[in-house]
Amino acid sequence: MVAYWRQAGLSYIRFSTICANVVRAALKPQFKTEAIKAAEANIKVLKPKTPT
Amino acid sequence: MGLASGQVRNMATLKDITLRLKSIKNIQKITKSMKMVAASKYARAEKQLKPARVYGAGALALYEKADIKAPEDKTAKHVIIGVTSDRGLCGAIHSNVAKAIKSEIANLTSAGKEVMVINVGDKLRGLLYRTHGEHIMLNCKEVGRKPPSFGDASLIATELLNSGYEFDQGSVIFNRFRSVISYRTEHKPVFSADTVANSENMTVYDDIDADVLRNYQEFALVNIVYLALRESSTSEQSARMTSMDNASKNASEIIDKLTLTFNRTRQAVITKELIEIISGAAAL
């Protein structure tokens, strides 16, 4: 039984990220800022330039 | 008959020694402050490592309990995720992971399997791209500046899954943190959803359909990468702390030796001037 979000083209990773963002947005203000700060991603993924 | 020209080393003048002493004292200040910074970052990283280990242990539990092994197949595709960071001055952290990756690539290619590498950390890219550039699939930057978050691991896992490289199995190679002074380079397995589904022991579990397994696999991948990131960051900070500590100690030793040389040279200069004055006075 395929989940609705899988049919819409989301991966489980994307689905859980969206759920986690919703939970963070629902927190009380003092916990909200800490949670949002703890969760931001600061990695950059690059493809190596293939020498053609 | 030519003179045998031996090397006559000029005794270092007071000015040379003073300059050298000043520069080494500055270096010692810098390494000491780097050690303090690394110590504080290490304390924070270690505190955040304990909950992260729970994530990783949970994800790996299925692989261990169900004893999942990839089928011995000539056409197996492998992926290696090497986790270090962007910054140096932390001892043998980067070279250990690079060595493990190189030997793994050598083993796999000699067995005829295809392998691609994901570099998490700029230092790893620098170490690998010259010799194994054709195996590199993705590079990640801005690792190590801030503590890793689950979002970082999600990004890496998403890029791997979207890259179109249909891997069957793989491993994450990272430095596992053991204590302040010791870390060990280890690898944890990574499997694709198909490999897990076709493994023989999966029939033991009921209520597993392909969709559930696929969801679990994606999430397990993120958890394993997250664990590797956290462990690697803690090991890196502790290694930087030890190496900066050693550097400060070496600098103090050199400072002591140089101070002694400086005093001896100073006394020699004074004695020489005195002798000149006395012999000059005696000549009058």
PDB file of N, CA, C and O in Angstrom, chain A residues 13-35:
ATOM      1  N   ILE A  13      12.635  10.824   3.332  1.00  0.00           N
ATOM      2  CA  ILE A  13      13.472  11.842   3.962  1.00  0.00           C
ATOM      3  C   ILE A  13      12.780  13.201   3.883  1.00  0.00           C
ATOM      4  O   ILE A  13      12.681  13.954   4.862  1.00  0.00           O
ATOM      5  N   ARG A  14      12.262  13.525   2.684  1.00  0.00           N
ATOM      6  CA  ARG A  14      11.597  14.809   2.493  1.00  0.00           C
ATOM      7  C   ARG A  14      10.345  14.881   3.367  1.00  0.00           C
ATOM      8  O   ARG A  14      10.071  15.902   3.998  1.00  0.00           O
ATOM      9  N   PHE A  15       9.614  13.755   3.414  1.00  0.00           N
ATOM     10  CA  PHE A  15       8.381  13.710   4.200  1.00  0.00           C
ATOM     11  C   PHE A  15       8.675  13.972   5.669  1.00  0.00           C
ATOM     12  O   PHE A  15       8.018  14.788   6.332  1.00  0.00           O
ATOM     13  N   SER A  16       9.712  13.277   6.228  1.00  0.00           N
ATOM     14  CA  SER A  16      10.008  13.461   7.650  1.00  0.00           C
ATOM     15  C   SER A  16      10.548  14.860   7.906  1.00  0.00           C
ATOM     16  O   SER A  16      10.306  15.428   8.979  1.00  0.00           O
ATOM     17  N   THR A  17      11.290  15.445   6.930  1.00  0.00           N
ATOM     18  CA  THR A  17      11.773  16.826   7.124  1.00  0.00           C
ATOM     19  C   THR A  17      10.602  17.798   7.239  1.00  0.00           C
ATOM     20  O   THR A  17      10.582  18.676   8.104  1.00  0.00           O
ATOM     21  N   ILE A  18       9.607  17.613   6.345  1.00  0.00           N
ATOM     22  CA  ILE A  18       8.449  18.510   6.385  1.00  0.00           C
ATOM     23  C   ILE A  18       7.704  18.358   7.700  1.00  0.00           C
ATOM     24  O   ILE A  18       7.326  19.345   8.350  1.00  0.00           O
ATOM     25  N   CYS A  19       7.524  17.105   8.151  1.00  0.00           N
ATOM     26  CA  CYS A  19       6.844  16.870   9.426  1.00  0.00           C
ATOM     27  C   CYS A  19       7.605  17.539  10.561  1.00  0.00           C
ATOM     28  O   CYS A  19       7.011  18.190  11.437  1.00  0.00           O
ATOM     29  N   ALA A  20       8.954  17.398  10.560  1.00  0.00           N
ATOM     30  CA  ALA A  20       9.750  17.986  11.636  1.00  0.00           C
ATOM     31  C   ALA A  20       9.645  19.504  11.624  1.00  0.00           C
ATOM     32  O   ALA A  20       9.568  20.137  12.688  1.00  0.00           O
ATOM     33  N   ASN A  21       9.622  20.112  10.420  1.00  0.00           N
ATOM     34  CA  ASN A  21       9.480  21.569  10.351  1.00  0.00           C
ATOM     35  C   ASN A  21       8.141  22.011  10.907  1.00  0.00           C
ATOM     36  O   ASN A  21       8.049  23.040  11.590  1.00  0.00           O
ATOM     37  N   VAL A  22       7.089  21.225  10.621  1.00  0.00           N
ATOM     38  CA  VAL A  22       5.771  21.561  11.149  1.00  0.00           C
ATOM     39  C   VAL A  22       5.780  21.505  12.664  1.00  0.00           C
ATOM     40  O   VAL A  22       5.258  22.392  13.346  1.00  0.00           O
ATOM     41  N   VAL A  23       6.427  20.464  13.236  1.00  0.00           N
ATOM     42  CA  VAL A  23       6.487  20.347  14.688  1.00  0.00           C
ATOM     43  C   VAL A  23       7.243  21.533  15.273  1.00  0.00           C
ATOM     44  O   VAL A  23       6.836  22.114  16.288  1.00  0.00           O
ATOM     45  N   ARG A  24       8.350  21.906  14.629  1.00  0.00           N
ATOM     46  CA  ARG A  24       9.119  23.038  15.152  1.00  0.00           C
ATOM     47  C   ARG A  24       8.327  24.315  15.100  1.00  0.00           C
ATOM     48  O   ARG A  24       8.395  25.142  16.012  1.00  0.00           O
ATOM     49  N   ALA A  25       7.544  24.495  14.032  1.00  0.00           N
ATOM     50  CA  ALA A  25       6.756  25.721  13.924  1.00  0.00           C
ATOM     51  C   ALA A  25       5.668  25.771  14.975  1.00  0.00           C
ATOM     52  O   ALA A  25       5.165  26.845  15.314  1.00  0.00           O
ATOM     53  N   ALA A  26       5.299  24.592  15.522  1.00  0.00           N
ATOM     54  CA  ALA A  26       4.211  24.553  16.494  1.00  0.00           C
ATOM     55  C   ALA A  26       4.700  24.702  17.919  1.00  0.00           C
ATOM     56  O   ALA A  26       3.898  24.701  18.849  1.00  0.00           O
ATOM     57  N   LEU A  27       6.033  24.828  18.114  1.00  0.00           N
ATOM     58  CA  LEU A  27       6.538  24.924  19.481  1.00  0.00           C
ATOM     59  C   LEU A  27       6.279  26.299  20.060  1.00  0.00           C
ATOM     60  O   LEU A  27       6.036  27.264  19.333  1.00  0.00           O
ATOM     61  N   LYS A  28       6.393  26.372  21.394  1.00  0.00           N
ATOM     62  CA  LYS A  28       6.261  27.676  22.046  1.00  0.00           C
ATOM     63  C   LYS A  28       7.482  28.526  21.695  1.00  0.00           C
ATOM     64  O   LYS A  28       8.557  27.995  21.443  1.00  0.00           O
ATOM     65  N   PRO A  29       7.343  29.870  21.718  1.00  0.00           N
ATOM     66  CA  PRO A  29       8.394  30.740  21.164  1.00  0.00           C
ATOM     67  C   PRO A  29       9.787  30.480  21.729  1.00  0.00           C
ATOM     68  O   PRO A  29      10.742  30.435  20.970  1.00  0.00           O
ATOM     69  N   GLN A  30       9.907  30.292  23.075  1.00  0.00           N
ATOM     70  CA  GLN A  30      11.268  30.187  23.597  1.00  0.00           C
ATOM     71  C   GLN A  30      11.934  28.894  23.145  1.00  0.00           C
ATOM     72  O   GLN A  30      13.143  28.848  22.947  1.00  0.00           O
ATOM     73  N   PHE A  31      11.159  27.822  22.969  1.00  0.00           N
ATOM     74  CA  PHE A  31      11.750  26.578  22.472  1.00  0.00           C
ATOM     75  C   PHE A  31      11.895  26.604  20.968  1.00  0.00           C
ATOM     76  O   PHE A  31      12.742  25.918  20.399  1.00  0.00           O
ATOM     77  N   LYS A  32      11.039  27.435  20.311  1.00  0.00           N
ATOM     78  CA  LYS A  32      11.014  27.430  18.852  1.00  0.00           C
ATOM     79  C   LYS A  32      12.347  27.916  18.284  1.00  0.00           C
ATOM     80  O   LYS A  32      12.923  27.294  17.395  1.00  0.00           O
ATOM     81  N   THR A  33      12.860  29.044  18.825  1.00  0.00           N
ATOM     82  CA  THR A  33      14.091  29.614  18.257  1.00  0.00           C
ATOM     83  C   THR A  33      15.254  28.654  18.430  1.00  0.00           C
ATOM     84  O   THR A  33      16.051  28.462  17.517  1.00  0.00           O
ATOM     85  N   GLU A  34      15.319  28.007  19.632  1.00  0.00           N
ATOM     86  CA  GLU A  34      16.424  27.062  19.813  1.00  0.00           C
ATOM     87  C   GLU A  34      16.316  25.904  18.842  1.00  0.00           C
ATOM     88  O   GLU A  34      17.302  25.487  18.231  1.00  0.00           O
ATOM     89  N   ALA A  35      15.099  25.383  18.698  1.00  0.00           N
ATOM     90  CA  ALA A  35      14.932  24.205  17.842  1.00  0.00           C
ATOM     91  C   ALA A  35      15.273  24.536  16.395  1.00  0.00           C
ATOM     92  O   ALA A  35      15.929  23.751  15.704  1.00  0.00           O
TER      93      ALA A  35
END
